Short mmCIF file of N, CA, C and O in Angstrom, two decimals:
data_model
loop_
_atom_site.label_atom_id
_atom_site.label_comp_id
_atom_site.label_asym_id
_atom_site.label_seq_id
_atom_site.Cartn_x
_atom_site.Cartn_y
_atom_site.Cartn_z
N UNK A 25 3.38 25.40 -3.25
CA UNK A 25 3.08 23.91 -3.09
C UNK A 25 3.49 23.25 -1.90
O UNK A 25 4.16 23.83 -1.13
N UNK A 26 3.11 22.17 -1.79
CA UNK A 26 3.38 21.83 -0.63
C UNK A 26 4.69 21.16 -0.35
O UNK A 26 5.19 20.68 -1.53
N UNK A 27 5.41 20.86 0.54
CA UNK A 27 6.68 20.26 0.75
C UNK A 27 6.66 18.77 0.32
O UNK A 27 6.00 18.13 0.78
N UNK A 28 7.91 18.29 -0.03
CA UNK A 28 7.79 16.80 -0.76
C UNK A 28 8.01 15.93 0.94
O UNK A 28 8.61 16.57 2.05
N UNK A 29 7.53 15.01 0.85
CA UNK A 29 7.36 13.85 2.19
C UNK A 29 8.06 12.84 1.79
O UNK A 29 8.73 12.48 0.90
N UNK A 30 8.37 11.78 2.61
CA UNK A 30 9.12 10.30 2.29
C UNK A 30 8.12 9.65 1.60
O UNK A 30 8.36 8.52 1.08
N UNK A 31 6.78 9.73 1.08
CA UNK A 31 5.87 9.26 0.20
C UNK A 31 6.20 9.47 -1.22
O UNK A 31 6.57 10.41 -1.38
N UNK A 32 5.92 8.09 -1.93
CA UNK A 32 6.26 8.29 -2.80
C UNK A 32 5.19 9.18 -3.90
O UNK A 32 4.45 9.18 -3.58
N UNK A 33 5.92 9.97 -5.18
CA UNK A 33 5.33 10.82 -5.86
C UNK A 33 4.58 10.00 -6.52
O UNK A 33 4.48 8.74 -6.72
N UNK A 34 3.11 10.13 -7.08
CA UNK A 34 2.02 9.88 -8.08
C UNK A 34 1.93 10.42 -8.83
O UNK A 34 1.94 11.59 -9.30
N UNK A 35 1.30 9.70 -10.14
CA UNK A 35 0.27 10.47 -11.37
C UNK A 35 -1.04 10.35 -11.34
O UNK A 35 -1.75 9.59 -10.35
N UNK A 36 -1.57 11.71 -11.30
CA UNK A 36 -3.12 11.57 -11.78
C UNK A 36 -3.46 12.02 -12.77
O UNK A 36 -2.56 12.82 -13.53
N UNK A 37 -4.85 11.58 -13.25
CA UNK A 37 -5.21 12.04 -14.84
C UNK A 37 -6.25 12.91 -14.68
O UNK A 37 -7.42 12.81 -13.64
N UNK A 38 -6.31 13.77 -15.15
CA UNK A 38 -7.01 14.99 -15.14
C UNK A 38 -8.14 15.05 -16.31
O UNK A 38 -7.01 15.20 -17.53
N UNK A 39 -8.84 15.05 -16.18
CA UNK A 39 -9.89 15.18 -17.41
C UNK A 39 -10.95 16.39 -17.60
O UNK A 39 -11.15 16.39 -16.81
N UNK A 40 -10.97 16.48 -19.14
CA UNK A 40 -11.63 17.35 -19.16
C UNK A 40 -12.40 17.28 -20.62
O UNK A 40 -11.56 17.68 -21.79
N UNK A 41 -13.58 17.40 -20.91
CA UNK A 41 -14.09 17.03 -22.28
C UNK A 41 -13.27 16.08 -23.17
O UNK A 41 -13.10 14.67 -22.28
N UNK A 42 -12.56 16.26 -23.85
CA UNK A 42 -11.50 15.21 -24.95
C UNK A 42 -9.80 15.41 -24.42
O UNK A 42 -9.54 14.60 -25.12
N UNK A 43 -9.71 16.01 -23.52
CA UNK A 43 -8.32 16.30 -23.04
C UNK A 43 -8.12 15.35 -21.88
O UNK A 43 -9.13 15.98 -20.78
N UNK A 44 -7.06 14.61 -21.66
CA UNK A 44 -6.53 14.17 -20.44
C UNK A 44 -4.97 15.11 -20.12
O UNK A 44 -4.27 14.75 -21.39
N UNK A 45 -4.82 15.27 -19.11
CA UNK A 45 -3.59 15.45 -18.37
C UNK A 45 -3.19 14.87 -17.38
O UNK A 45 -3.96 14.35 -16.68
N UNK A 46 -1.78 14.29 -17.53
CA UNK A 46 -1.23 13.22 -16.38
C UNK A 46 -0.33 14.07 -15.74
O UNK A 46 0.72 15.11 -16.40
N UNK A 47 -0.55 14.49 -14.30
CA UNK A 47 0.85 15.21 -13.55
C UNK A 47 1.13 14.22 -12.47
O UNK A 47 0.36 13.17 -12.01
N UNK A 48 2.74 14.60 -12.30
CA UNK A 48 3.25 14.18 -11.43
C UNK A 48 2.74 14.73 -10.31
O UNK A 48 2.99 16.35 -10.18
N UNK A 49 2.31 14.46 -9.03
CA UNK A 49 2.22 14.95 -8.09
C UNK A 49 2.74 14.60 -6.59
O UNK A 49 3.24 13.07 -6.39
N UNK A 50 2.63 15.14 -5.57
CA UNK A 50 3.17 14.36 -4.29
C UNK A 50 1.77 14.28 -3.38
O UNK A 50 1.22 15.20 -3.43
N UNK A 51 1.76 13.12 -2.43
CA UNK A 51 1.05 13.05 -1.96
C UNK A 51 0.36 14.42 -0.63
O UNK A 51 -0.67 14.53 -0.29
N UNK A 52 1.37 15.06 -0.49
CA UNK A 52 1.11 16.57 0.15
C UNK A 52 0.51 17.54 -0.36
O UNK A 52 0.25 18.04 -0.06
N UNK A 53 0.35 17.49 -1.58
CA UNK A 53 -0.26 18.27 -2.52
C UNK A 53 -1.75 18.31 -2.36
O UNK A 53 -2.42 17.24 -1.56
N UNK A 54 -2.58 19.46 -2.46
CA UNK A 54 -3.69 19.49 -2.17
C UNK A 54 -4.19 20.13 -3.42
O UNK A 54 -3.61 20.46 -4.45
N UNK A 55 -5.74 20.22 -3.49
CA UNK A 55 -6.49 20.80 -4.67
C UNK A 55 -6.14 21.92 -5.39
O UNK A 55 -5.77 21.98 -6.62
N UNK A 56 -5.77 22.78 -4.11
CA UNK A 56 -4.97 24.07 -4.88
C UNK A 56 -3.92 23.94 -5.40
O UNK A 56 -3.33 24.57 -6.71
N UNK A 57 -2.86 23.16 -5.03
CA UNK A 57 -1.71 22.79 -5.66
C UNK A 57 -1.67 22.15 -7.31
O UNK A 57 -1.02 22.24 -8.34
N UNK A 58 -3.01 21.19 -7.15
CA UNK A 58 -3.24 20.55 -8.44
C UNK A 58 -3.60 21.73 -9.42
O UNK A 58 -3.28 21.65 -10.57
N UNK A 59 -4.34 22.77 -9.07
CA UNK A 59 -4.82 23.69 -9.58
C UNK A 59 -3.92 24.66 -10.19
O UNK A 59 -3.81 24.73 -11.62
N UNK A 60 -2.85 24.81 -9.64
CA UNK A 60 -1.88 26.00 -10.12
C UNK A 60 -1.21 24.62 -11.19
O UNK A 60 -0.70 25.63 -11.94
N UNK A 61 -1.03 23.59 -10.83
CA UNK A 61 0.07 22.71 -11.92
C UNK A 61 -1.23 23.11 -13.35
O UNK A 61 -0.47 22.72 -14.46
N UNK A 62 -2.20 22.58 -12.90
CA UNK A 62 -3.11 22.37 -14.45
C UNK A 62 -3.02 23.80 -15.09
O UNK A 62 -2.69 23.58 -16.14
N UNK A 63 -3.03 24.97 -14.25
CA UNK A 63 -2.91 26.01 -14.87
C UNK A 63 -1.57 26.45 -15.75
O UNK A 63 -1.85 27.18 -16.83
N UNK A 64 -0.75 26.06 -15.00
CA UNK A 64 0.42 26.34 -15.91
C UNK A 64 0.59 25.20 -17.47
O UNK A 64 1.04 25.90 -18.13
N UNK A 65 -0.41 24.38 -17.41
CA UNK A 65 -0.83 23.66 -18.70
C UNK A 65 -1.61 24.20 -19.65
O UNK A 65 -1.21 24.37 -20.81
N UNK A 66 -2.71 24.42 -18.98
CA UNK A 66 -3.97 25.21 -19.61
C UNK A 66 -4.19 26.63 -19.76
O UNK A 66 -4.73 26.83 -20.83
N UNK A 67 -3.63 27.25 -18.81
CA UNK A 67 -4.05 28.57 -18.78
C UNK A 67 -5.08 29.12 -18.28
O UNK A 67 -5.54 30.10 -18.42
N UNK A 68 -6.09 28.16 -17.70
CA UNK A 68 -7.26 28.24 -17.23
C UNK A 68 -6.84 29.03 -15.68
O UNK A 68 -6.22 28.56 -15.15
N UNK A 69 -7.60 29.83 -15.21
CA UNK A 69 -7.08 30.50 -13.91
C UNK A 69 -7.99 29.26 -12.98
O UNK A 69 -8.77 29.13 -13.28
N UNK A 70 -7.30 29.25 -12.04
CA UNK A 70 -7.23 28.29 -11.00
C UNK A 70 -8.63 28.78 -10.18
O UNK A 70 -9.54 27.75 -9.71
N UNK A 71 -9.21 30.08 -10.23
CA UNK A 71 -10.58 30.01 -9.54
C UNK A 71 -11.54 29.84 -10.56
O UNK A 71 -12.92 29.86 -10.05
N UNK A 72 -11.58 29.56 -12.07
CA UNK A 72 -12.27 29.06 -12.78
C UNK A 72 -12.33 27.27 -12.78
O UNK A 72 -13.12 26.98 -13.67
N UNK A 73 -11.57 26.89 -12.18
CA UNK A 73 -11.38 25.42 -11.85
C UNK A 73 -12.11 24.28 -10.50
O UNK A 73 -12.21 25.38 -9.46
N UNK A 74 -12.94 23.50 -10.85
CA UNK A 74 -13.18 22.70 -9.73
C UNK A 74 -12.61 21.37 -10.21
O UNK A 74 -12.89 21.00 -10.98
N UNK A 75 -12.26 20.62 -8.95
CA UNK A 75 -11.32 19.48 -9.22
C UNK A 75 -12.59 18.24 -8.52
O UNK A 75 -12.75 18.55 -7.34
N UNK A 76 -12.90 16.88 -9.30
CA UNK A 76 -14.00 16.33 -8.62
C UNK A 76 -12.81 14.74 -8.77
O UNK A 76 -12.16 14.55 -9.32
N UNK A 77 -13.30 14.05 -7.60
CA UNK A 77 -12.68 12.70 -7.61
C UNK A 77 -13.28 11.89 -8.70
O UNK A 77 -13.08 10.63 -9.04
N UNK A 78 -14.72 11.71 -9.25
CA UNK A 78 -15.38 10.92 -9.86
C UNK A 78 -15.90 11.80 -11.40
O UNK A 78 -16.08 13.01 -11.57
N UNK A 79 -16.23 11.20 -12.15
CA UNK A 79 -16.10 11.66 -13.60
C UNK A 79 -17.75 12.14 -13.92
O UNK A 79 -17.69 13.12 -14.55
N UNK A 80 -18.70 11.86 -12.41
CA UNK A 80 -19.60 12.30 -12.99
C UNK A 80 -19.76 14.09 -12.21
O UNK A 80 -20.82 14.39 -12.27
N UNK A 81 -18.72 14.17 -11.24
CA UNK A 81 -18.71 15.26 -10.82
C UNK A 81 -19.66 15.53 -9.82
O UNK A 81 -20.27 16.72 -9.31
N UNK A 82 -19.02 14.44 -9.09
CA UNK A 82 -20.67 14.48 -7.74
C UNK A 82 -19.65 14.69 -6.50
O UNK A 82 -20.19 14.99 -5.23
N UNK A 83 -18.38 14.36 -6.33
CA UNK A 83 -17.55 14.22 -5.23
C UNK A 83 -16.50 15.40 -5.48
O UNK A 83 -15.31 14.98 -6.02
N UNK A 84 -16.49 16.64 -5.03
CA UNK A 84 -15.36 17.46 -5.18
C UNK A 84 -14.39 17.51 -4.04
O UNK A 84 -14.22 17.10 -3.13
N UNK A 85 -13.17 17.64 -4.80
CA UNK A 85 -11.77 17.29 -4.02
C UNK A 85 -11.71 18.63 -2.95
O UNK A 85 -12.35 20.08 -3.09
N UNK A 86 -11.55 18.49 -1.52
CA UNK A 86 -11.27 19.70 -0.58
C UNK A 86 -10.11 20.22 -0.99
O UNK A 86 -9.03 19.73 -1.17
N UNK A 87 -10.21 21.86 -0.98
CA UNK A 87 -9.08 22.57 -1.34
C UNK A 87 -8.03 22.49 -0.53
O UNK A 87 -6.94 22.81 -0.64
N UNK A 88 -8.34 21.77 0.61
CA UNK A 88 -7.30 22.05 1.78
C UNK A 88 -6.76 20.88 2.22
O UNK A 88 -6.05 20.59 3.24
N UNK A 89 -7.13 20.05 1.94
CA UNK A 89 -6.95 18.41 2.24
C UNK A 89 -5.79 18.10 1.11
O UNK A 89 -5.89 18.31 -0.19
N UNK A 90 -4.67 17.22 1.87
CA UNK A 90 -3.90 16.52 1.06
C UNK A 90 -4.21 15.61 0.36
O UNK A 90 -5.24 14.78 0.72
N UNK A 91 -3.70 15.11 -0.83
CA UNK A 91 -4.05 13.85 -1.51
C UNK A 91 -4.09 12.73 -0.67
O UNK A 91 -5.04 12.09 -0.64
N UNK A 92 -3.07 12.57 -0.14
CA UNK A 92 -2.94 11.46 1.15
C UNK A 92 -3.99 11.38 2.26
O UNK A 92 -4.59 10.30 2.46
N UNK A 93 -4.16 12.71 2.80
CA UNK A 93 -5.55 12.67 3.48
C UNK A 93 -6.79 12.06 2.62
O UNK A 93 -7.72 11.23 3.00
N UNK A 94 -7.02 12.82 1.36
CA UNK A 94 -8.09 12.40 0.96
C UNK A 94 -8.19 10.71 0.32
O UNK A 94 -9.33 10.24 0.53
N UNK A 95 -7.16 10.30 -0.16
CA UNK A 95 -6.83 8.67 -0.12
C UNK A 95 -7.45 8.01 1.11
O UNK A 95 -8.23 6.91 1.02
N UNK A 96 -6.98 8.45 2.21
CA UNK A 96 -6.98 7.92 3.49
C UNK A 96 -8.35 7.80 4.01
O UNK A 96 -8.66 6.68 4.40
N UNK A 97 -8.90 8.70 3.66
CA UNK A 97 -10.74 8.95 4.01
C UNK A 97 -11.31 8.12 3.05
O UNK A 97 -12.09 7.69 3.29
N UNK A 98 -11.21 8.11 1.83
CA UNK A 98 -11.66 7.31 0.76
C UNK A 98 -11.52 5.71 1.27
O UNK A 98 -12.75 4.85 1.19
N UNK A 99 -10.32 5.11 1.33
CA UNK A 99 -10.10 4.12 1.81
C UNK A 99 -11.11 3.35 3.28
O UNK A 99 -11.54 2.79 3.30
N UNK A 100 -11.16 4.43 3.98
CA UNK A 100 -11.48 4.12 5.12
C UNK A 100 -13.12 4.41 5.03
O UNK A 100 -14.15 3.08 5.68
N UNK A 101 -13.74 4.91 4.24
CA UNK A 101 -14.97 4.91 3.75
C UNK A 101 -15.40 3.63 3.33
O UNK A 101 -16.26 2.81 3.25
N UNK A 102 -14.32 3.12 2.41
CA UNK A 102 -14.47 1.70 1.68
C UNK A 102 -14.63 0.62 2.80
O UNK A 102 -15.63 -0.11 2.41
N UNK A 103 -13.83 1.01 3.47
CA UNK A 103 -13.79 -0.53 4.62
C UNK A 103 -14.94 -0.15 5.80
O UNK A 103 -15.88 -1.28 5.97
N UNK A 104 -15.56 1.16 5.72
CA UNK A 104 -16.65 0.82 6.66
C UNK A 104 -17.85 0.60 5.47
O UNK A 104 -18.97 -0.23 6.41
N UNK A 105 -18.10 1.06 4.61
CA UNK A 105 -19.11 0.24 3.54
C UNK A 105 -19.04 -1.58 3.65
O UNK A 105 -20.19 -1.92 3.81
N UNK A 106 -17.84 -1.87 3.66
CA UNK A 106 -17.78 -3.33 3.50
C UNK A 106 -18.17 -3.95 5.08
O UNK A 106 -18.80 -4.96 4.95
N UNK A 107 -17.90 -3.37 5.78
CA UNK A 107 -18.02 -3.70 7.31
C UNK A 107 -19.84 -3.89 7.33
O UNK A 107 -20.27 -4.88 7.66
N UNK A 108 -20.41 -2.88 7.16
CA UNK A 108 -21.58 -2.62 6.81
C UNK A 108 -22.37 -3.63 6.27
O UNK A 108 -23.22 -4.05 6.74
N UNK A 109 -22.04 -3.92 5.11
CA UNK A 109 -22.54 -4.80 4.00
C UNK A 109 -22.25 -6.30 4.77
O UNK A 109 -23.35 -6.94 4.54
N UNK A 110 -21.34 -6.43 5.29
CA UNK A 110 -21.04 -7.66 5.92
C UNK A 110 -22.22 -7.89 7.19
O UNK A 110 -22.76 -9.03 7.28
N UNK A 111 -22.12 -6.56 7.90
CA UNK A 111 -23.14 -6.77 9.02
C UNK A 111 -24.47 -7.22 8.45
O UNK A 111 -25.38 -7.95 9.08
N UNK A 112 -25.18 -6.39 7.44
CA UNK A 112 -26.24 -6.61 7.14
C UNK A 112 -26.66 -8.21 6.34
O UNK A 112 -27.39 -8.69 6.75
N UNK A 113 -25.64 -8.81 5.32
CA UNK A 113 -25.67 -9.92 5.12
C UNK A 113 -26.04 -11.11 6.29
O UNK A 113 -26.50 -11.80 6.52
N UNK A 114 -24.94 -10.73 7.17
CA UNK A 114 -25.03 -11.66 9.01
C UNK A 114 -26.40 -11.58 9.01
O UNK A 114 -27.06 -12.72 9.53
N UNK A 115 -27.04 -10.26 9.41
CA UNK A 115 -28.15 -10.35 10.10
C UNK A 115 -29.37 -10.81 9.11
O UNK A 115 -30.50 -11.38 9.24
N UNK A 116 -29.35 -10.43 7.83
CA UNK A 116 -30.01 -11.67 6.91
C UNK A 116 -29.88 -13.04 6.89
O UNK A 116 -31.35 -13.53 7.03
N UNK A 117 -28.93 -13.47 7.35
CA UNK A 117 -28.86 -15.04 7.39
C UNK A 117 -29.43 -15.36 8.56
O UNK A 117 -30.02 -16.65 8.73
N UNK A 118 -29.04 -14.71 9.58
CA UNK A 118 -29.69 -15.19 10.63
C UNK A 118 -31.19 -14.92 10.79
O UNK A 118 -32.26 -16.05 11.11
N UNK A 119 -31.69 -13.94 10.35
CA UNK A 119 -33.00 -14.16 10.03
C UNK A 119 -33.87 -15.14 8.92
O UNK A 119 -35.06 -15.89 9.28
N UNK A 120 -33.22 -15.28 8.17
CA UNK A 120 -33.24 -16.33 7.23
C UNK A 120 -33.64 -17.60 8.18
O UNK A 120 -34.22 -18.62 7.98
N UNK A 121 -32.52 -18.12 8.81
CA UNK A 121 -32.19 -19.23 9.51
C UNK A 121 -33.55 -19.25 10.59
O UNK A 121 -33.81 -20.58 11.02
N UNK A 122 -33.82 -18.24 11.08
CA UNK A 122 -35.01 -18.22 12.36
C UNK A 122 -36.40 -18.72 11.52
O UNK A 122 -37.28 -19.66 12.50
N UNK A 123 -36.35 -18.41 10.58
CA UNK A 123 -37.92 -18.75 9.93
C UNK A 123 -37.55 -19.95 9.13
O UNK A 123 -38.42 -20.43 8.44
N UNK A 124 -36.60 -20.74 9.33
CA UNK A 124 -36.18 -21.90 8.55
C UNK A 124 -36.12 -22.22 6.93
O UNK A 124 -36.32 -22.91 6.55
N UNK A 125 -35.58 -20.79 6.88
CA UNK A 125 -34.94 -21.07 5.27
C UNK A 125 -33.33 -20.78 5.33
O UNK A 125 -32.92 -20.02 5.89
N UNK A 126 -32.87 -21.78 4.41
CA UNK A 126 -31.63 -22.14 4.65
C UNK A 126 -30.88 -20.75 3.54
O UNK A 126 -31.45 -20.34 2.56
N UNK A 127 -30.27 -19.92 3.63
CA UNK A 127 -29.32 -18.97 3.12
C UNK A 127 -28.55 -19.93 2.02
O UNK A 127 -27.85 -20.71 2.24
N UNK A 128 -28.34 -18.94 0.54
CA UNK A 128 -27.49 -19.44 -0.07
C UNK A 128 -26.10 -18.70 0.00
O UNK A 128 -25.82 -18.01 0.96
N UNK A 129 -25.43 -19.50 -0.27
CA UNK A 129 -23.48 -18.95 -0.28
C UNK A 129 -23.47 -17.72 -1.40
O UNK A 129 -22.45 -17.01 -1.26
N UNK A 130 -24.40 -17.41 -1.78
CA UNK A 130 -24.52 -16.21 -2.98
C UNK A 130 -24.82 -14.71 -2.02
O UNK A 130 -24.76 -13.58 -2.70
N UNK A 131 -25.31 -14.94 -0.89
CA UNK A 131 -25.76 -13.74 -0.36
C UNK A 131 -24.48 -12.79 0.07
O UNK A 131 -23.34 -13.14 0.17
#
């Protein structure tokens, strides 16, 4: 398991079917570390596990990245998406103004 850092521990919820497991993890833990913790509880082999960030199973956790790295990447992706949306909104407002249509505040 990864060594403790100065960052505080956190809880994660692991769901499978109708079972939820709450684990205390360190920000430096990786998906591999989580699998070992889950194995101690469920006795399911770590090689039989896949961990996902989302309930639909579309975004798999990277085995080698720490949880803090994964969180930082998600935050950065969210900020980039917000920036893209703001830029698209501004471009749309400019285009509407050019053709004489007033944009609403709800754009």
